[in-house]
Amino acid sequence: MSEDDLKKLIESNTRAIGTLANNFAEYQRIQENQANQVMAIARELQERQIQLQDAQERERQTLEIIVEEMNRLIERSNRNERRIEQLIGYSITNESEHLDIEQRFRNLEARMKELEN
């Protein structure tokens, strides 16, 4: 092999190494971009998950409040139903005197509750 052939071979190899170096640098840049995109997507998903958890917690609290209020309303409804049944019973048996005593007792209970609060 002649000296010119060796120079050409070295030049060719140098160009090939330069091309490989450029290709490798491009590959690294692409990999870095993809890694950045994956990280951005992961952050976005994490933020959305946190928002979803916050929304679920607010909904849970709202449902708890609704259930508590419904239980209070059911209790009040049951008390009213018992009072209506008593009133019907009193009207059937003409026990108006008993009704007056019962009403006074309720008034007294209400006053006691007010004083306690």
PDB file of C-alpha atoms in Angstrom, residues 75-93 99 102-103 106:
ATOM      1  CA  GLU A  75     -84.438  12.438  63.165  1.00  0.00           C
ATOM      2  CA  ARG A  76     -86.511  15.624  63.055  1.00  0.00           C
ATOM      3  CA  SER A  77     -89.012  13.960  60.741  1.00  0.00           C
ATOM      4  CA  ASN A  78     -89.327  10.998  63.110  1.00  0.00           C
ATOM      5  CA  ARG A  79     -89.925  13.358  66.065  1.00  0.00           C
ATOM      6  CA  ASN A  80     -92.541  15.256  64.094  1.00  0.00           C
ATOM      7  CA  GLU A  81     -94.207  12.013  63.088  1.00  0.00           C
ATOM      8  CA  ARG A  82     -94.390  10.915  66.744  1.00  0.00           C
ATOM      9  CA  ARG A  83     -95.873  14.302  67.697  1.00  0.00           C
ATOM     10  CA  ILE A  84     -98.487  14.028  64.970  1.00  0.00           C
ATOM     11  CA  GLU A  85     -99.373  10.543  66.164  1.00  0.00           C
ATOM     12  CA  GLN A  86     -99.689  11.885  69.727  1.00  0.00           C
ATOM     13  CA  LEU A  87    -101.863  14.762  68.570  1.00  0.00           C
ATOM     14  CA  ILE A  88    -104.102  12.381  66.647  1.00  0.00           C
ATOM     15  CA  GLY A  89    -104.336  10.168  69.713  1.00  0.00           C
ATOM     16  CA  TYR A  90    -105.146  13.120  71.938  1.00  0.00           C
ATOM     17  CA  SER A  91    -107.823  14.374  69.588  1.00  0.00           C
ATOM     18  CA  ILE A  92    -109.412  10.920  69.386  1.00  0.00           C
ATOM     19  CA  THR A  93    -109.459  10.462  73.180  1.00  0.00           C
ATOM     20  CA  LEU A  99    -101.806  17.591  75.668  1.00  0.00           C
ATOM     21  CA  GLU A 102     -97.132  17.468  77.314  1.00  0.00           C
ATOM     22  CA  GLN A 103     -96.770  20.874  75.623  1.00  0.00           C
ATOM     23  CA  ARG A 106     -91.736  20.286  75.795  1.00  0.00           C
TER      24      ARG A 106
END
